Amino acid sequence: ANGWYNPDFRSASDFARATLLAHAAGLQPSRLSAEQNLVAQLAAAWRGDGQYGAAGLNGAMFAMMALAQEPVPQAVLDKTVALIRANQHDDGGWNYGLVTSPADAASPSDADMTGAGVAALCSAGVPTTDPAIQDALAFLRGKLEDSGGFTTPWYGTNADTNAWVVSGLNACGIDPQSPEWTTSSGNTPVDFLISLQRPTGANAGSFR
């Protein structure tokens, strides 16, 4: 493989997400079968600079969330921590791309990647009192709508964004239903997610 994709053309973030799903299901991702070791596949995408697979923050953040649950040297995680810190925007959040200029740093962040960034940092052991996390949380609070959803410039409020933010809060040991994350109407990010769950029909249980 060339470090971006394995021979079957699955990206590093695919293996990171599969690793997270394996953990959630109580499976050992390094021993799913004799042929499949998700941790090794993800490690093979390591670029040496804190990134995994294709250049950008998406793969790095998801890889760190996954590998932080494995016996990975802290020095490896620390490289991705440094990468995430270096690419934080002026508004306290992150987006998919890397910060390569002052104009990039001044551009708006999005709640999706900021939720993932918070989760990645806390998964690697960064305390919630760290200024990078505090700035990101302040950014997210500024995106919290009265409905309990987090607004995005492309899709408004939606289940995906809320799920990313709730995952980030949980990774940091922050209750997404605490008073700090409850709106004036009494809604929380979890309430918003529940409101999007389909109660009936062929897709009952899923989130629209």
GROMACS .gro file of C-alpha atoms in nm, residues 29 33 35 46 54 63 71 77-78 97-98 113 125 138-139 146 153-154 165 172-173 180 186 188-189 197:
model
   26
   29PRO     CA    1  -1.002  -0.520   1.651
   33SER     CA    2  -1.003  -1.306   1.209
   35GLU     CA    3  -0.682  -1.240   0.794
   46TRP     CA    4   0.084   0.620   0.968
   54ALA     CA    5  -0.465   1.108   0.304
   63ALA     CA    6  -0.725   0.727   1.388
   71PRO     CA    7  -0.164  -0.031   2.355
   77LEU     CA    8  -0.057   0.981   2.002
   78ASP     CA    9   0.127   1.297   2.104
   97GLY     CA   10  -0.857   2.094   0.602
   98LEU     CA   11  -0.518   2.178   0.744
  113MET     CA   12  -1.490   1.837   1.300
  125GLY     CA   13  -0.538   1.205   2.754
  138ALA     CA   14  -1.683   2.763   2.369
  139PHE     CA   15  -1.710   2.740   1.989
  146ASP     CA   16  -3.259   2.634   2.100
  153PRO     CA   17  -2.330   2.627   0.734
  154TRP     CA   18  -2.420   2.348   0.489
  165VAL     CA   19  -2.048   1.665   1.922
  172CYS     CA   20  -1.415   1.433   2.772
  173GLY     CA   21  -1.643   1.312   3.052
  180GLU     CA   22  -2.435   2.388   3.064
  186GLY     CA   23  -3.497   2.288   2.816
  188THR     CA   24  -3.022   1.919   2.511
  189PRO     CA   25  -2.811   1.775   2.227
  197GLN     CA   26  -3.526   0.894   1.547
   0.00000   0.00000   0.00000
